[in-house]
CSV table of C-alpha atoms in Angstrom, one decimal:
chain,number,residue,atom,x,y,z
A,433,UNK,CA,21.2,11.0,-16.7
A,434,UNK,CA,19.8,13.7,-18.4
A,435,UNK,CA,19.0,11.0,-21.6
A,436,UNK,CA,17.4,8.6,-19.1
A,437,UNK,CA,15.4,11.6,-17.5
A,438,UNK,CA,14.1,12.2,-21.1
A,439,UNK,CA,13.5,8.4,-21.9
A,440,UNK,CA,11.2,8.4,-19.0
A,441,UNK,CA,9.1,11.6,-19.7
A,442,UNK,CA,8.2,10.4,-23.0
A,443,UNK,CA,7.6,6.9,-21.8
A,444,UNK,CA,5.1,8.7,-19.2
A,445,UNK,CA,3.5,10.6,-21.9
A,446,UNK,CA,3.2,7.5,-24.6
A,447,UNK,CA,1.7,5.4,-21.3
A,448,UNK,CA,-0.8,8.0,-20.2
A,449,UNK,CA,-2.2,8.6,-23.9
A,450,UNK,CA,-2.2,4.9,-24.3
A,451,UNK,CA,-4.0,4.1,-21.1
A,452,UNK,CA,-6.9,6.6,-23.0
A,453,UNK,CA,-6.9,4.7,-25.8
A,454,UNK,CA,-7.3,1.1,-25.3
A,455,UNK,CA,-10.5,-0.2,-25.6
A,456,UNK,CA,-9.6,-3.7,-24.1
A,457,UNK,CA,-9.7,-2.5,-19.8
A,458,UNK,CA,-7.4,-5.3,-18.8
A,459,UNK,CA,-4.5,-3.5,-21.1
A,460,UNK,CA,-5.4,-0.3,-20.0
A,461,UNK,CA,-4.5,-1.3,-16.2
A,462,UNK,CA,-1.4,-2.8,-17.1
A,463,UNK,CA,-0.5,0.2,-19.4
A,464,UNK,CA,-1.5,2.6,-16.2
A,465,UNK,CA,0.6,0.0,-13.5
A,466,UNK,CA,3.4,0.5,-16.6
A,467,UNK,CA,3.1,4.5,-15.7
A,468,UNK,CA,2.8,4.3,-12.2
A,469,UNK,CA,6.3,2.8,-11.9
A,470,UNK,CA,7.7,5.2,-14.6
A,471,UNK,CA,6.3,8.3,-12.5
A,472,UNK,CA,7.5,5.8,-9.5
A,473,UNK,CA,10.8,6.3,-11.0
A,474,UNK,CA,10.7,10.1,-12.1
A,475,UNK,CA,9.9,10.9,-8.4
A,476,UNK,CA,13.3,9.4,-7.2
A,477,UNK,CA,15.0,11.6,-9.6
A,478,UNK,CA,13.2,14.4,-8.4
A,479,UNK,CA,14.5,13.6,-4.8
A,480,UNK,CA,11.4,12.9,-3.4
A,481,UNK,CA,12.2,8.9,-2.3
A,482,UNK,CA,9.1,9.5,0.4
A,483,UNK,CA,6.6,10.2,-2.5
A,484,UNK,CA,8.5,7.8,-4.6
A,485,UNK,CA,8.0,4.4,-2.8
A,486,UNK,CA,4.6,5.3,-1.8
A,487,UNK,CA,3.6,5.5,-5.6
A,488,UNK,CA,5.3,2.0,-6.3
A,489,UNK,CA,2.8,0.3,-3.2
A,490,UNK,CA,-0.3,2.3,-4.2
A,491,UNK,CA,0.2,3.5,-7.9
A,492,UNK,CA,1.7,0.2,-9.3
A,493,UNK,CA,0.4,-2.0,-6.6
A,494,UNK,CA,-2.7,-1.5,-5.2
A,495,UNK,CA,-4.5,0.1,-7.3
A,496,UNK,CA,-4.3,-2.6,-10.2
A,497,UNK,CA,-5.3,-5.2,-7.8
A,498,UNK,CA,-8.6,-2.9,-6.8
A,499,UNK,CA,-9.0,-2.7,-11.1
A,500,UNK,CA,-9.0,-6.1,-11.2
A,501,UNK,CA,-11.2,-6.7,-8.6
A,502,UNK,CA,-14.0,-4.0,-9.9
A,503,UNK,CA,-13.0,-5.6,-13.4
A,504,UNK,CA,-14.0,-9.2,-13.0
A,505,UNK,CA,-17.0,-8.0,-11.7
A,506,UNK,CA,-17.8,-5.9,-14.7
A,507,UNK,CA,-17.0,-6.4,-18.3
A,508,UNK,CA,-13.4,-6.1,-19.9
A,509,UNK,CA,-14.4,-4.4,-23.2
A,510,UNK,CA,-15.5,-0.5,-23.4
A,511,UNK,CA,-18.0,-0.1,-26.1
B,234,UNK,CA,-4.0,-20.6,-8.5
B,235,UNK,CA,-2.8,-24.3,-8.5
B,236,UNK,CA,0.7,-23.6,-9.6
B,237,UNK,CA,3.5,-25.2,-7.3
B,238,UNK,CA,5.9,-22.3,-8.7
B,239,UNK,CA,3.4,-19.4,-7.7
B,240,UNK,CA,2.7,-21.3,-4.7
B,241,UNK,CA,6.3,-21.6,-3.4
B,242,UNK,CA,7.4,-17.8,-4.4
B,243,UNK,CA,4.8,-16.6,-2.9
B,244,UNK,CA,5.5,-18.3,0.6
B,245,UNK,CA,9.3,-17.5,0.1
B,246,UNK,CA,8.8,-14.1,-0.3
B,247,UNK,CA,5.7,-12.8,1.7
B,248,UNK,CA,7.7,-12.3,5.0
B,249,UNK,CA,10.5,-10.3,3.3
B,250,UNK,CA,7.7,-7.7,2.0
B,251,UNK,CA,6.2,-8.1,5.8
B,252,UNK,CA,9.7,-7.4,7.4
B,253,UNK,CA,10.7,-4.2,4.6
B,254,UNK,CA,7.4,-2.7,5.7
B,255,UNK,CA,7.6,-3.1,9.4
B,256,UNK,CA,11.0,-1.7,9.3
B,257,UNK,CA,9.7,1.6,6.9
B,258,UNK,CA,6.9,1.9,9.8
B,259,UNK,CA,9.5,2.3,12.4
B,260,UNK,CA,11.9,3.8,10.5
B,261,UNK,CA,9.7,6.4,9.3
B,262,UNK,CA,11.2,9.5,11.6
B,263,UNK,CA,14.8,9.2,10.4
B,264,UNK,CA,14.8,7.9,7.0
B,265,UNK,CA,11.8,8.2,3.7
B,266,UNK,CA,8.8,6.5,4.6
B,267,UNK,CA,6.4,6.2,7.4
B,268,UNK,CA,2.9,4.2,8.4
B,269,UNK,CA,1.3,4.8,5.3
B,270,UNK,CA,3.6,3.5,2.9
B,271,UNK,CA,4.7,0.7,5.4
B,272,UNK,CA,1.6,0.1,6.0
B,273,UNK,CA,0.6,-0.1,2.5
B,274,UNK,CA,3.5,-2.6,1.6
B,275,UNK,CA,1.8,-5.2,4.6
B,276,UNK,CA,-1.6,-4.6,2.9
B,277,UNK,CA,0.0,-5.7,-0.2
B,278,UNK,CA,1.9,-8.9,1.4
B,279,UNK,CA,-1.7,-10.1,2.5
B,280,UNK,CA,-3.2,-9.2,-1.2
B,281,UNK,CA,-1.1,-11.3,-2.5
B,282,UNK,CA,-1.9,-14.0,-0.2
B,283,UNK,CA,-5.6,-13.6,-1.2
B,284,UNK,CA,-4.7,-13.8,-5.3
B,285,UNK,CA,-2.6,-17.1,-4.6
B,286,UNK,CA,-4.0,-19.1,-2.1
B,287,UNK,CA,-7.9,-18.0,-2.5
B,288,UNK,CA,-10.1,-15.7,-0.5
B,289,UNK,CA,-11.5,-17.9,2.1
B,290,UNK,CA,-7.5,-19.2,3.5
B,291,UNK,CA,-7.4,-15.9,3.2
B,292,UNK,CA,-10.3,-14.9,5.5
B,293,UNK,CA,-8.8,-17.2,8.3
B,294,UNK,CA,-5.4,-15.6,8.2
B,295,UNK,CA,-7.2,-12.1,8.5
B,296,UNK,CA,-10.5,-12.5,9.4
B,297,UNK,CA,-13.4,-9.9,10.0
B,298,UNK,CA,-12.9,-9.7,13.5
B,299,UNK,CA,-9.1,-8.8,13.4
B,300,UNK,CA,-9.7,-6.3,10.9
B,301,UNK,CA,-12.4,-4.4,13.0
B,302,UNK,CA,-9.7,-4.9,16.2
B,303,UNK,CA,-6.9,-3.7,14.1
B,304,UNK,CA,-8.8,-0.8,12.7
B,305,UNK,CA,-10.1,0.9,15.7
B,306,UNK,CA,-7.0,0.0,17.3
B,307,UNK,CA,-5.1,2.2,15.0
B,308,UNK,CA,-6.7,4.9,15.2
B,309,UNK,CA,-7.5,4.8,18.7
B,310,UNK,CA,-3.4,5.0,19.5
B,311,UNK,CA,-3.3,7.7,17.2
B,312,UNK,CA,-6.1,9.7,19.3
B,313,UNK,CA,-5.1,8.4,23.0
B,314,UNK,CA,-1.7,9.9,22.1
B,315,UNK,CA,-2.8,13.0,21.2
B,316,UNK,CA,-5.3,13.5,23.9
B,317,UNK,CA,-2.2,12.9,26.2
B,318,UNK,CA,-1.1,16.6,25.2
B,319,UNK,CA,-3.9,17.9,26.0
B,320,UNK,CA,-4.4,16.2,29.1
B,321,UNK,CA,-1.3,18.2,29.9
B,322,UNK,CA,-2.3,21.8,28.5
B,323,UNK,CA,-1.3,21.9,25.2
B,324,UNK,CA,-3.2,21.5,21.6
B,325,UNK,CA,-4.1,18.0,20.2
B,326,UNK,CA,-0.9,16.2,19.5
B,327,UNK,CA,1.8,18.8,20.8
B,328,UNK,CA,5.2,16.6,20.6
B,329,UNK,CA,8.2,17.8,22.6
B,330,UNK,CA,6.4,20.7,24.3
B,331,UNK,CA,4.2,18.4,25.9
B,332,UNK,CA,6.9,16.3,27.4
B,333,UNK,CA,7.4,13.5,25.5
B,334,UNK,CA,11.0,12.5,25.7
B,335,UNK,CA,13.1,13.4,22.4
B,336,UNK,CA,16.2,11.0,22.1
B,337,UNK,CA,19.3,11.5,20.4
B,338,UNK,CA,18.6,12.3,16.7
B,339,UNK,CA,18.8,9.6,14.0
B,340,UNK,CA,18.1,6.8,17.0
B,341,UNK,CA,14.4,4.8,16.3
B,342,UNK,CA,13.7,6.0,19.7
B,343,UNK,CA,13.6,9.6,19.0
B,344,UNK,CA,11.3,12.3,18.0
B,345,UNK,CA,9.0,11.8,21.1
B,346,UNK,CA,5.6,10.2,19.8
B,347,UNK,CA,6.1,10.2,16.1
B,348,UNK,CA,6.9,6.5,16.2
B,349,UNK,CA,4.2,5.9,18.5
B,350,UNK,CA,1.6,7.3,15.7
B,351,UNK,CA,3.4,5.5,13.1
B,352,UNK,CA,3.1,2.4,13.9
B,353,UNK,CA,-0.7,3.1,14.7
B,354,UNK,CA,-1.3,4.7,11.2
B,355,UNK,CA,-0.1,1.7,9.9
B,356,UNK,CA,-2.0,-1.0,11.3
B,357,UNK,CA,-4.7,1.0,10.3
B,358,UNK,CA,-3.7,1.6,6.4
B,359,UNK,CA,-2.5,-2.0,6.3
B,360,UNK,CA,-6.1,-3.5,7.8
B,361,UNK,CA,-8.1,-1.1,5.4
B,362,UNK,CA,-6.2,-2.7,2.1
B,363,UNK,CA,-6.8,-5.8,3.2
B,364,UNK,CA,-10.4,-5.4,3.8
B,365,UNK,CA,-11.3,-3.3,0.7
B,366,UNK,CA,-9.6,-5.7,-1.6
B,367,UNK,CA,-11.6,-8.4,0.5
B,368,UNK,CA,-15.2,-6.7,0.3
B,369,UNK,CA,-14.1,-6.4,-3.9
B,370,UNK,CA,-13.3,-10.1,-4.0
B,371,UNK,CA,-15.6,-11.7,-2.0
B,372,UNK,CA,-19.0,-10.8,-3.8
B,373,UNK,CA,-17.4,-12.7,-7.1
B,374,UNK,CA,-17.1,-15.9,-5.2
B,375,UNK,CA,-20.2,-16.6,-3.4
């Protein structure tokens, strides 16, 4: 437990610096939905189911689809 | 999206998402959850309606007018109920001191109005997804 509690953390941290540095948007949502359901996952650890399967509707969910939206709208490439 | 596959998952599975977060919504008292994330998980059912079957099928399952009824609607159970407290003498949305009847604990009719509110927060939270992701969409298609 303690290994897979670990496995996560890092996997948050490697996600969230990615997320930063991806030039290509479309990635970097993907890469962000990625850590949403890894903190998703952390919270359930922490006990907090409540916080936990709100995170997986909005974090994972929602939010994407609103990237998406504001994405096809603008370009996909940072400069 | 003109993909039988998507097509066919997508109707299999949009009223088990619908039916999971009806039952967080009224479930939200006695067990982790509540209207925002229910309501957040029916928001999401109709999403994905609007990404498979296009925004304007879309727009006739959930059209402007609904939305508008089932957002003031929301909030409007949320205030009636608490006005009824103070109606009887107590602060904006006073529970069991204002007489609302508690139940036996665990039971989905317990906790006086907190299911009540619930279920108003998340028609509310459910309509707002729905039309946000709509106003986003709708500019790239006309």
């Amino acid at each position: 437990m303690q290994l897979f509690n670990v496995l996560l953390v890092v996997f948050l941290v490697v996600c969230a610096i990615a997320v930063e540095r991806t030039k290509d948007l479309l990635s970097a949502i993907i890469i962000f939905s990625a850590y949403s359901l890894m903190m998703s996952l952390l919270w359930l650890i922490l006990k907090a189911p409540d916080v936990a399967l709100t995170e997986a509707a909005i974090g994972a969910g929602v939010t994407s689809l609103l990237f998406f939206a504001v994405i096809s709208k603008t370009k996909r490439y940072e400069k | 999206m003109n993909d039988t596959i998507v097509k066919s998952i997508t109707r299999l599975v949009i009223p088990f998402v619908q039916v999971y977060g009806i039952f967080i919504i009224l479930n939200g008292h006695v067990s982790p959850g509540g209207g925002f994330s229910g309501g957040a998980l029916l928001g999401t059912s109709l999403i994905l309606y609007t990404l498979v079957f296009g925004a304007i099928k879309a727009k006739h399952k959930f059209s402007h007018k609904a939305s508008e009824i089932a957002e003031s609607g929301g909030i409007l159970i949320f205030v009636t109920v608490g006005l009824i407290a103070i109606f009887v003498g107590m602060p904006f949305l006073t529970n069991l001191a204002a007489g609302f009847p508690a139940g036996s604990a665990g039971a989905i009719l317990s906790a006086g109005m907190i299911p009540i509110i619930m279920i108003g927060i998340g028609i509310k939270v459910a309509s707002t997804m729905i039309t946000l992701f709509h106003k986003l969409i709708e500019e790239v298609i006309q």
